[in-house]
XYZ file of N, CA and C in Angstrom:
777
model
N 45.371 -11.904 254.499
C 46.763 -12.274 254.734
C 47.451 -12.800 253.489
N 46.654 -13.220 252.451
C 47.231 -13.898 251.300
C 48.119 -13.035 250.451
N 48.070 -11.680 250.588
C 48.881 -10.828 249.727
C 49.813 -9.931 250.542
N 50.233 -10.430 251.717
C 51.112 -9.619 252.535
C 52.371 -9.250 251.758
N 52.811 -8.011 251.883
C 54.022 -7.564 251.205
C 55.103 -7.289 252.232
N 56.314 -7.469 251.818
C 57.457 -7.227 252.701
C 57.652 -5.732 252.889
N 57.951 -5.337 254.137
C 58.257 -3.925 254.376
C 59.578 -3.552 253.724
N 60.420 -4.559 253.468
C 61.742 -4.268 252.931
C 61.718 -4.133 251.410
N 61.038 -5.048 250.709
C 61.152 -5.055 249.259
C 59.864 -4.690 248.536
N 58.741 -4.732 249.210
C 57.481 -4.477 248.540
C 56.992 -5.671 247.743
N 57.747 -6.754 247.747
C 57.353 -7.960 247.012
C 56.273 -8.684 247.794
N 55.218 -9.187 247.117
C 54.184 -9.951 247.830
C 54.792 -11.080 248.646
N 54.171 -11.354 249.803
C 54.739 -12.324 250.724
C 54.849 -13.712 250.103
N 53.861 -14.103 249.280
C 53.920 -15.442 248.702
C 55.117 -15.587 247.763
N 55.510 -14.480 247.091
C 56.689 -14.532 246.221
C 57.968 -14.619 247.056
N 57.982 -13.936 248.197
C 59.141 -14.054 249.087
C 59.316 -15.499 249.552
N 58.203 -16.131 249.915
C 58.264 -17.525 250.386
C 58.701 -18.431 249.242
N 58.153 -18.203 248.056
C 58.551 -19.000 246.896
C 60.039 -18.840 246.616
N 60.537 -17.619 246.698
C 61.967 -17.370 246.476
C 62.812 -18.101 247.510
N 62.365 -18.069 248.764
C 63.109 -18.719 249.838
C 63.164 -20.234 249.626
N 62.017 -20.833 249.291
C 61.979 -22.273 249.056
C 62.774 -22.644 247.805
N 62.695 -21.801 246.784
C 63.454 -22.059 245.557
C 64.952 -22.044 245.838
N 65.395 -21.136 246.682
C 66.809 -21.074 247.038
C 67.226 -22.332 247.792
N 66.357 -22.835 248.678
C 66.650 -24.077 249.385
C 66.756 -25.258 248.417
N 65.902 -25.247 247.393
C 65.953 -26.319 246.386
C 67.251 -26.244 245.600
N 67.612 -25.055 245.149
C 68.826 -24.886 244.331
C 70.090 -25.161 245.145
N 70.029 -24.868 246.440
C 71.197 -25.094 247.303
C 71.311 -26.549 247.742
N 70.257 -27.329 247.505
C 70.288 -28.727 247.895
C 69.789 -28.988 249.303
N 69.358 -27.931 249.993
C 68.772 -28.121 251.318
C 67.500 -28.954 251.218
N 66.753 -28.728 250.131
C 65.617 -29.584 249.769
C 66.040 -30.355 248.520
N 66.577 -31.565 248.682
C 67.111 -32.315 247.537
C 66.007 -32.805 246.594
N 66.381 -33.171 245.364
C 65.417 -33.715 244.406
C 64.674 -34.923 244.977
N 63.362 -34.946 244.770
C 62.554 -36.067 245.217
C 62.039 -35.967 246.638
N 62.526 -34.977 247.406
C 62.067 -34.849 248.791
C 60.790 -34.022 248.850
N 60.042 -34.218 249.919
C 58.778 -33.513 250.080
C 59.013 -32.095 250.569
N 58.294 -31.164 249.968
C 58.330 -29.779 250.423
C 57.589 -29.720 251.761
N 58.030 -28.875 252.695
C 57.305 -28.762 253.962
C 55.811 -28.594 253.740
N 55.004 -29.183 254.611
C 53.553 -29.150 254.464
C 53.022 -27.721 254.592
N 51.767 -27.531 254.178
C 51.153 -26.209 254.264
C 51.184 -25.687 255.695
N 50.839 -26.557 256.648
C 50.808 -26.116 258.049
C 52.202 -25.719 258.538
N 53.228 -26.456 258.088
C 54.600 -26.126 258.492
C 55.028 -24.781 257.931
N 54.700 -24.541 256.668
C 55.076 -23.268 256.044
C 54.287 -22.118 256.668
N 53.010 -22.356 256.938
C 52.187 -21.325 257.583
C 52.792 -20.909 258.921
N 53.211 -21.907 259.695
C 53.775 -21.618 261.017
C 55.140 -20.944 260.894
N 55.965 -21.429 259.946
C 57.329 -20.898 259.804
C 57.323 -19.439 259.380
N 56.411 -19.091 258.463
C 56.426 -17.741 257.897
C 55.308 -16.857 258.443
N 54.417 -17.425 259.259
C 53.343 -16.633 259.833
C 52.365 -16.110 258.799
N 51.960 -16.970 257.870
C 51.070 -16.547 256.790
C 49.857 -17.476 256.708
N 48.931 -17.125 255.838
C 47.704 -17.899 255.672
C 47.914 -19.066 254.725
N 46.939 -19.978 254.726
C 46.988 -21.120 253.821
C 46.980 -20.661 252.366
N 46.175 -19.632 252.072
C 46.114 -19.126 250.707
C 47.457 -18.622 250.217
N 48.207 -17.956 251.096
C 49.534 -17.452 250.735
C 50.490 -18.606 250.445
N 50.414 -19.652 251.268
C 51.275 -20.820 251.049
C 50.958 -21.463 249.702
N 49.684 -21.606 249.387
C 49.300 -22.249 248.129
C 49.764 -21.435 246.924
N 49.722 -20.111 247.052
C 50.234 -19.264 245.971
C 51.739 -19.454 245.807
N 52.442 -19.591 246.914
C 53.896 -19.785 246.853
C 54.230 -21.103 246.170
N 53.521 -22.165 246.543
C 53.775 -23.474 245.930
C 53.411 -23.449 244.455
N 52.352 -22.728 244.122
C 51.974 -22.605 242.708
C 53.091 -21.942 241.903
N 53.753 -20.947 242.497
C 54.887 -20.301 241.829
C 56.013 -21.306 241.576
N 56.261 -22.178 242.556
C 57.315 -23.187 242.399
C 56.949 -24.187 241.311
N 55.661 -24.558 241.222
C 55.230 -25.457 240.149
C 55.408 -24.804 238.797
N 55.027 -23.535 238.697
C 55.165 -22.807 237.429
C 56.623 -22.735 237.005
N 57.523 -22.612 237.966
C 58.954 -22.554 237.671
C 59.548 -23.931 237.386
N 58.727 -24.982 237.520
C 59.214 -26.331 237.248
C 60.108 -26.887 238.345
N 59.975 -26.343 239.567
C 60.826 -26.792 240.666
C 60.175 -27.868 241.522
N 58.852 -27.890 241.561
C 58.159 -28.903 242.357
C 57.004 -29.471 241.549
N 56.536 -30.635 241.985
C 55.334 -31.238 241.426
C 54.425 -31.617 242.582
N 53.125 -31.442 242.382
C 52.157 -31.703 243.437
C 51.342 -32.932 243.089
N 51.244 -33.867 244.036
C 50.452 -35.082 243.869
C 49.246 -34.982 244.787
N 48.072 -35.124 244.210
C 46.839 -34.974 244.979
C 46.830 -35.922 246.176
N 46.633 -35.353 247.346
C 46.555 -36.148 248.560
C 47.892 -36.516 249.170
N 48.986 -36.198 248.477
C 50.313 -36.588 248.971
C 51.223 -35.400 249.253
N 50.881 -34.246 248.735
C 51.716 -33.075 248.954
C 52.575 -32.737 247.748
N 53.519 -31.822 247.938
C 54.392 -31.346 246.870
C 55.809 -31.864 247.085
N 56.477 -32.177 245.977
C 57.817 -32.754 246.023
C 58.741 -32.001 245.076
N 59.994 -31.896 245.471
C 60.996 -31.283 244.597
C 61.154 -32.164 243.360
N 61.153 -31.546 242.195
C 61.283 -32.297 240.949
C 62.559 -33.123 240.988
N 62.394 -34.411 240.680
C 63.529 -35.323 240.764
C 64.419 -35.269 239.532
N 63.900 -34.778 238.439
C 64.688 -34.748 237.208
C 64.181 -33.630 236.308
N 64.981 -33.296 235.324
C 64.608 -32.212 234.428
C 63.549 -32.690 233.435
N 62.811 -31.759 232.832
C 61.771 -32.150 231.890
C 62.340 -32.883 230.680
N 61.512 -33.729 230.086
C 61.878 -34.392 228.840
C 61.838 -33.363 227.714
N 62.906 -33.316 226.926
C 63.022 -32.355 225.832
C 62.676 -33.059 224.521
N 61.563 -32.674 223.918
C 61.110 -33.300 222.679
C 61.439 -32.404 221.489
N 62.214 -32.923 220.568
C 62.570 -32.188 219.356
C 61.784 -32.779 218.192
N 60.825 -32.018 217.688
C 59.960 -32.542 216.635
C 60.736 -32.886 215.380
N 61.843 -32.175 215.141
C 62.621 -32.406 213.927
C 63.462 -33.670 214.002
N 63.524 -34.287 215.201
C 64.419 -35.427 215.382
C 63.710 -36.713 215.784
N 62.629 -36.606 216.576
C 62.120 -37.788 217.275
C 61.518 -38.851 216.361
N 61.118 -38.518 215.141
C 60.505 -39.523 214.274
C 61.366 -39.897 213.070
N 62.664 -39.700 213.204
C 63.559 -40.096 212.128
C 63.533 -41.614 211.938
N 63.653 -42.055 210.683
C 63.671 -43.492 210.403
C 64.865 -44.172 211.065
N 65.958 -43.428 211.222
C 67.139 -44.023 211.849
C 66.840 -44.454 213.275
N 65.981 -43.704 213.986
C 65.602 -44.084 215.340
C 64.788 -45.373 215.324
N 63.884 -45.484 214.356
C 63.074 -46.698 214.275
C 63.946 -47.907 213.960
N 64.943 -47.697 213.111
C 65.830 -48.815 212.768
C 66.655 -49.266 213.966
N 66.919 -48.335 214.880
C 67.683 -48.694 216.080
C 66.834 -49.491 217.064
N 65.520 -49.482 216.849
C 64.628 -50.296 217.656
C 64.172 -49.682 218.955
N 64.518 -48.421 219.224
C 64.130 -47.790 220.484
C 63.068 -46.730 220.225
N 61.945 -46.836 220.938
C 60.868 -45.866 220.775
C 61.332 -44.483 221.219
N 60.740 -43.449 220.598
C 61.161 -42.075 220.855
C 61.041 -41.707 222.325
N 59.936 -42.069 222.963
C 59.740 -41.684 224.365
C 60.820 -42.278 225.259
N 61.145 -43.537 225.045
C 62.143 -44.192 225.883
C 63.505 -43.523 225.737
N 63.869 -43.202 224.492
C 65.161 -42.555 224.250
C 65.204 -41.167 224.893
N 64.130 -40.404 224.760
C 64.104 -39.050 225.309
C 64.161 -39.067 226.835
N 63.408 -39.962 227.455
C 63.405 -40.036 228.915
C 64.776 -40.417 229.451
N 65.427 -41.363 228.778
C 66.757 -41.780 229.222
C 67.760 -40.636 229.081
N 67.635 -39.846 228.011
C 68.519 -38.697 227.826
C 68.326 -37.670 228.942
N 67.111 -37.624 229.501
C 66.821 -36.691 230.600
C 67.222 -37.274 231.946
N 67.848 -38.456 231.940
C 68.290 -39.078 233.174
C 67.178 -39.746 233.953
N 66.099 -40.123 233.274
C 64.957 -40.736 233.934
C 64.853 -42.215 233.577
N 64.126 -42.953 234.406
C 63.849 -44.360 234.137
C 62.439 -44.459 233.567
N 62.323 -44.680 232.254
C 61.005 -44.685 231.636
C 60.324 -46.048 231.699
N 59.008 -46.019 231.618
C 58.217 -47.235 231.574
C 56.935 -46.941 230.809
N 56.398 -47.958 230.143
C 55.168 -47.802 229.376
C 54.166 -48.852 229.826
N 52.960 -48.415 230.166
C 51.869 -49.322 230.512
C 50.878 -49.357 229.356
N 50.629 -50.527 228.818
C 49.621 -50.667 227.761
C 48.269 -50.838 228.443
N 47.353 -49.911 228.203
C 46.056 -49.908 228.867
C 44.980 -50.606 228.056
N 45.088 -50.510 226.721
C 44.075 -51.137 225.861
C 44.590 -51.187 224.433
N 44.351 -52.313 223.775
C 44.599 -52.436 222.339
C 43.412 -53.197 221.757
N 42.688 -52.565 220.840
C 41.543 -53.250 220.253
C 40.648 -52.298 219.488
N 39.545 -52.796 218.976
C 38.652 -51.965 218.177
C 37.886 -50.956 219.017
N 37.549 -49.840 218.411
C 36.722 -48.829 219.063
C 36.068 -47.989 217.974
N 35.125 -47.152 218.364
C 34.490 -46.221 217.426
C 35.282 -44.919 217.414
N 35.539 -44.410 216.243
C 36.336 -43.190 216.125
C 35.596 -42.003 216.729
N 36.189 -41.336 217.754
C 35.591 -40.105 218.279
C 35.506 -39.041 217.186
N 34.645 -38.065 217.388
C 34.385 -37.053 216.354
C 35.671 -36.380 215.896
N 36.501 -35.879 216.836
C 37.719 -35.159 216.446
C 38.684 -36.075 215.702
N 38.811 -37.322 216.142
C 39.721 -38.257 215.494
C 39.234 -38.571 214.087
N 37.927 -38.767 213.954
C 37.349 -39.051 212.637
C 37.601 -37.897 211.672
N 37.512 -36.675 212.162
C 37.783 -35.509 211.305
C 39.219 -35.519 210.808
N 40.145 -35.867 211.668
C 41.550 -35.931 211.276
C 41.771 -37.023 210.223
N 41.084 -38.157 210.388
C 41.251 -39.281 209.461
C 40.469 -39.098 208.164
N 39.472 -38.214 208.220
C 38.628 -38.042 207.045
C 37.630 -39.174 206.877
N 37.134 -39.714 208.015
C 36.154 -40.798 207.994
C 34.946 -40.374 208.830
N 33.811 -41.061 208.701
C 32.628 -40.717 209.511
C 32.876 -40.975 210.993
N 32.327 -40.136 211.842
C 32.417 -40.353 213.285
C 31.758 -41.687 213.629
N 32.394 -42.419 214.532
C 31.855 -43.710 214.936
C 32.348 -44.872 214.102
N 33.118 -44.600 213.051
C 33.646 -45.695 212.233
C 34.624 -46.543 213.048
N 34.647 -47.835 212.756
C 35.509 -48.759 213.485
C 36.971 -48.462 213.178
N 37.770 -48.315 214.238
C 39.214 -48.084 214.118
C 39.910 -48.924 215.184
N 41.216 -49.058 215.041
C 42.020 -49.711 216.073
C 42.535 -48.648 217.029
N 42.377 -48.890 218.326
C 42.885 -47.969 219.342
C 44.012 -48.645 220.114
N 45.080 -47.889 220.360
C 46.208 -48.344 221.177
C 46.426 -47.284 222.266
N 46.040 -47.594 223.508
C 46.101 -46.618 224.593
C 47.209 -46.996 225.554
N 48.067 -46.023 225.850
C 49.209 -46.259 226.738
C 49.338 -45.157 227.780
N 49.949 -45.522 228.900
C 50.348 -44.528 229.904
C 51.863 -44.595 230.023
N 52.509 -43.423 229.990
C 53.961 -43.348 230.074
C 54.372 -42.825 231.441
N 55.397 -43.440 231.999
C 55.886 -43.048 233.318
C 57.380 -42.753 233.261
N 57.808 -41.830 234.112
C 59.231 -41.538 234.300
C 59.530 -41.604 235.787
N 60.505 -42.434 236.142
C 60.850 -42.640 237.550
C 59.615 -43.017 238.368
N 58.727 -43.793 237.773
C 57.550 -44.289 238.469
C 56.357 -43.362 238.487
N 56.522 -42.118 238.011
C 55.424 -41.154 238.025
C 54.842 -41.010 236.624
N 53.511 -41.062 236.482
C 52.911 -40.914 235.158
C 53.118 -39.507 234.608
N 53.505 -39.431 233.338
C 53.763 -38.133 232.710
C 52.860 -37.856 231.512
N 52.309 -38.901 230.908
C 51.395 -38.684 229.782
C 50.577 -39.935 229.504
N 49.432 -39.712 228.870
C 48.630 -40.796 228.325
C 48.413 -40.510 226.847
N 48.531 -41.557 226.037
C 48.396 -41.382 224.596
C 47.558 -42.508 224.017
N 46.684 -42.162 223.081
C 45.912 -43.158 222.347
C 46.144 -42.966 220.868
N 46.643 -44.017 220.220
C 46.811 -44.008 218.774
C 45.591 -44.646 218.139
N 45.070 -44.001 217.103
C 43.945 -44.530 216.348
C 44.411 -44.810 214.922
N 44.132 -46.022 214.428
C 44.536 -46.401 213.073
C 43.320 -46.913 212.297
N 43.236 -46.612 210.991
C 42.117 -47.111 210.183
C 42.022 -48.635 210.290
N 40.810 -49.145 210.361
C 40.641 -50.576 210.596
C 41.196 -51.414 209.453
N 41.040 -50.956 208.205
C 41.543 -51.752 207.070
C 43.063 -51.861 207.127
N 43.723 -50.806 207.623
C 45.183 -50.844 207.778
C 45.560 -51.803 208.900
N 44.856 -51.717 210.013
C 45.162 -52.566 211.167
C 44.931 -54.041 210.860
N 43.868 -54.334 210.124
C 43.567 -55.732 209.788
C 44.680 -56.364 208.958
N 45.306 -55.564 208.107
C 46.339 -56.093 207.209
C 47.699 -56.229 207.886
N 47.841 -55.665 209.094
C 49.125 -55.702 209.804
C 48.868 -56.233 211.208
N 48.905 -57.547 211.405
C 48.547 -58.142 212.701
C 49.339 -57.586 213.883
N 50.608 -57.210 213.652
C 51.442 -56.724 214.766
C 50.867 -55.464 215.415
N 50.082 -54.701 214.671
C 49.511 -53.477 215.232
C 48.534 -53.762 216.363
N 48.004 -54.965 216.411
C 47.070 -55.341 217.475
C 47.762 -56.026 218.648
N 49.087 -56.177 218.567
C 49.842 -56.747 219.676
C 50.190 -55.645 220.676
N 50.298 -56.011 221.948
C 50.717 -55.017 222.943
C 52.070 -54.431 222.564
N 52.982 -55.287 222.138
C 54.291 -54.844 221.661
C 54.343 -55.077 220.158
N 54.269 -54.016 219.355
C 54.250 -54.195 217.904
C 55.614 -54.514 217.302
N 56.661 -54.564 218.125
C 57.981 -54.925 217.636
C 58.927 -53.751 217.516
N 60.149 -54.049 217.104
C 61.205 -53.030 217.026
C 60.788 -51.866 216.124
N 60.993 -50.651 216.660
C 60.655 -49.464 215.884
C 59.219 -49.018 216.022
N 58.382 -49.834 216.692
C 57.002 -49.426 216.950
C 56.088 -49.483 215.745
N 54.921 -48.873 215.891
C 53.897 -48.986 214.842
C 54.310 -48.295 213.546
N 55.124 -47.242 213.623
C 55.536 -46.573 212.386
C 56.420 -47.484 211.538
N 57.268 -48.273 212.193
C 58.094 -49.224 211.448
C 57.225 -50.268 210.767
N 56.181 -50.757 211.480
C 55.309 -51.770 210.892
C 54.521 -51.187 209.718
N 54.064 -49.947 209.853
C 53.319 -49.311 208.765
C 54.178 -49.209 207.509
N 55.421 -48.755 207.683
C 56.278 -48.565 206.511
C 56.684 -49.901 205.895
N 56.852 -50.935 206.709
C 57.167 -52.247 206.181
C 56.069 -52.772 205.259
N 54.840 -52.307 205.496
C 53.705 -52.777 204.703
C 53.271 -51.743 203.665
N 54.189 -50.887 203.263
C 53.938 -49.999 202.135
C 53.349 -48.644 202.452
N 53.112 -48.334 203.740
C 52.564 -47.022 204.101
C 53.730 -46.088 204.443
N 54.398 -45.600 203.408
C 55.578 -44.755 203.614
C 55.157 -43.401 204.169
N 55.717 -43.044 205.314
C 55.313 -41.815 205.988
C 56.032 -40.606 205.394
N 55.251 -39.591 205.105
C 55.784 -38.376 204.472
C 55.975 -37.243 205.472
N 55.010 -37.077 206.386
C 55.100 -35.991 207.359
C 54.228 -36.290 208.575
N 54.497 -35.519 209.625
C 53.705 -35.588 210.847
C 53.184 -34.183 211.115
N 51.904 -34.078 211.370
C 51.279 -32.778 211.625
C 50.773 -32.774 213.064
N 51.285 -31.841 213.872
C 50.907 -31.785 215.277
C 50.119 -30.523 215.596
N 49.062 -30.686 216.362
C 48.272 -29.580 216.892
C 48.443 -29.595 218.405
N 48.864 -28.459 218.958
C 49.189 -28.397 220.386
C 48.399 -27.279 221.049
N 47.815 -27.591 222.198
C 47.176 -26.543 222.992
C 47.366 -26.844 224.474
N 47.331 -25.795 225.269
C 47.421 -25.933 226.722
C 46.033 -25.744 227.309
N 45.714 -26.546 228.313
C 44.427 -26.440 228.992
C 44.555 -27.061 230.379
N 43.465 -27.026 231.132
C 43.456 -27.632 232.458
C 43.035 -29.099 232.343
N 43.578 -29.922 233.209
C 43.261 -31.342 233.190
C 41.817 -31.582 233.619
N 41.164 -32.543 232.973
C 39.854 -32.984 233.431
C 40.023 -33.805 234.706
N 38.933 -34.115 235.371
C 39.010 -34.940 236.586
C 39.630 -36.296 236.274
N 39.216 -36.888 235.153
C 39.737 -38.198 234.777
C 41.229 -38.134 234.488
N 41.662 -37.090 233.768
C 43.085 -36.939 233.453
C 43.908 -36.671 234.705
N 43.370 -35.839 235.600
C 44.083 -35.540 236.843
C 44.287 -36.808 237.666
N 43.266 -37.664 237.701
C 43.374 -38.919 238.442
C 44.396 -39.852 237.795
N 44.342 -39.973 236.464
C 45.242 -40.892 235.756
C 46.694 -40.453 235.845
N 46.922 -39.129 235.867
C 48.285 -38.600 235.853
C 48.744 -38.121 237.233
N 47.945 -38.405 238.265
C 48.287 -38.067 239.652
C 48.516 -36.570 239.820
N 47.593 -35.778 239.263
C 47.699 -34.329 239.343
C 46.659 -33.763 240.293
N 46.919 -32.567 240.791
C 45.911 -31.855 241.559
C 44.835 -31.343 240.607
N 43.591 -31.224 241.076
C 42.530 -30.697 240.204
C 42.913 -29.342 239.626
N 42.651 -29.164 238.335
C 42.949 -27.893 237.684
C 44.389 -27.716 237.265
N 45.197 -28.770 237.340
C 46.596 -28.657 236.902
C 46.659 -28.502 235.386
N 47.670 -27.798 234.871
C 47.778 -27.619 233.419
C 48.315 -28.867 232.730
N 47.830 -29.111 231.537
C 48.330 -30.196 230.701
C 48.547 -29.664 229.289
N 49.350 -30.404 228.531
C 49.520 -30.148 227.105
C 48.702 -31.196 226.365
N 47.818 -30.738 225.492
C 47.008 -31.660 224.686
C 47.542 -31.601 223.252
N 48.153 -32.698 222.834
C 48.804 -32.764 221.525
C 48.120 -33.835 220.674
N 47.739 -33.454 219.469
C 47.162 -34.409 218.517
C 48.058 -34.435 217.280
N 48.527 -35.633 216.920
C 49.469 -35.774 215.808
C 48.888 -36.692 214.729
N 48.968 -36.213 213.482
C 48.591 -37.023 212.324
C 49.851 -37.561 211.664
N 49.874 -38.859 211.381
C 50.952 -39.463 210.588
C 50.420 -39.621 209.167
N 51.045 -38.903 208.230
C 50.524 -38.800 206.866
C 51.470 -39.491 205.892
N 50.923 -40.320 205.019
C 51.729 -41.064 204.052
C 52.032 -40.230 202.811
N 52.867 -40.796 201.935
C 53.224 -40.117 200.692
C 52.012 -39.790 199.837
N 50.977 -40.639 199.910
C 49.785 -40.388 199.095
C 48.734 -39.553 199.829
N 49.113 -38.976 200.966
C 48.232 -38.042 201.670
C 47.246 -38.664 202.627
N 47.351 -39.956 202.892
C 46.417 -40.592 203.816
C 46.920 -40.500 205.258
N 46.009 -40.195 206.173
C 46.335 -40.204 207.595
C 46.155 -41.631 208.100
N 47.268 -42.300 208.413
C 47.207 -43.704 208.822
C 47.291 -43.875 210.343
N 47.502 -42.777 211.039
C 47.453 -42.815 212.502
C 47.185 -41.417 213.022
N 46.330 -41.337 214.037
C 46.137 -40.107 214.792
C 46.467 -40.434 216.243
N 47.414 -39.714 216.817
C 47.829 -39.950 218.206
C 47.327 -38.796 219.069
N 46.455 -39.097 219.997
C 45.857 -38.107 220.902
C 46.548 -38.241 222.258
N 47.300 -37.214 222.645
C 48.167 -37.301 223.823
C 47.871 -36.187 224.814
N 47.789 -36.543 226.086
C 47.670 -35.564 227.168
C 48.921 -35.688 228.031
N 49.634 -34.575 228.193
C 50.937 -34.577 228.845
C 50.937 -33.642 230.058
N 51.613 -34.056 231.124
C 51.794 -33.180 232.284
C 52.640 -31.991 231.832
N 52.089 -30.798 231.944
C 52.690 -29.633 231.293
C 54.116 -29.344 231.722
N 54.409 -29.501 233.018
C 55.751 -29.113 233.480
C 56.776 -30.223 233.337
N 56.406 -31.343 232.718
C 57.353 -32.442 232.543
C 57.925 -32.519 231.133
N 57.535 -31.557 230.279
C 57.989 -31.610 228.893
C 58.363 -30.225 228.375
N 59.360 -30.221 227.495
C 59.693 -29.042 226.693
C 59.545 -29.467 225.237
N 58.695 -28.777 224.499
C 58.462 -29.116 223.097
C 59.228 -28.144 222.204
N 60.071 -28.689 221.348
C 60.875 -27.857 220.451
C 60.466 -28.125 219.003
N 60.199 -27.050 218.262
C 59.814 -27.158 216.857
C 60.761 -26.335 216.003
N 61.159 -26.906 214.891
C 62.004 -26.179 213.954
C 61.135 -25.733 212.791
N 61.156 -24.434 212.496
C 60.324 -23.863 211.436
C 61.224 -23.221 210.397
N 61.135 -23.669 209.160
C 61.984 -23.130 208.109
C 61.501 -21.757 207.670
N 62.388 -20.990 207.077
C 62.053 -19.648 206.601
C 61.939 -19.619 205.086
N 61.693 -20.790 204.459
C 61.582 -20.849 203.004
C 60.343 -20.126 202.530
N 60.409 -19.650 201.289
C 59.245 -18.989 200.674
C 58.181 -20.028 200.357
């Protein structure tokens, strides 16, 4: 029953159901933040199998129209994705204004942002982080782990790793709130002038731990972004390891055409 096709259009039944629900969302019949009818309700309404319903909801998630919370069901997206512009978000002017990039971006998307500090303190550098920093795996570093929320829903978790000698010399880096402009402002105040940011981005499925932390269904897609903050003298003074809910973000990169 999962691949029933319409006698009228030849379109698979799950796509017809997805189209119908999408039209209800766009028309406001299913307003933002409301729960999508349950699997049993959709099965009864359209006379289809559970597998067909799940395929239809998956189509809506892929289109960015709904989000699914494990154990709670699927809900119409309450707001548009956060739009991240790599060419803009780390400008010094933003740091001088005292507002962190995530907070500014979420507010521009019409969302109410919040940040939970999960841990700040020493840790051993994981292998991948150590490679980015150019230090031995297991070397002592400062870790700053946060969870970011929009409208009360978690959207990403990020851990910043900083060389221990740098962290020791800048006490504010070990505070939950490092002050206006965040850790990049504190780094530059102490002579670590930032020259560039290098980001590595890949898409993958969430681990069990990530799915639990971000309130995702098992196997949901995430964006795994690792960013190096590099100083004028070529030193990596921070590596930020971030896992993001894939359908809650749009990443924009500007690439020059210079020789």
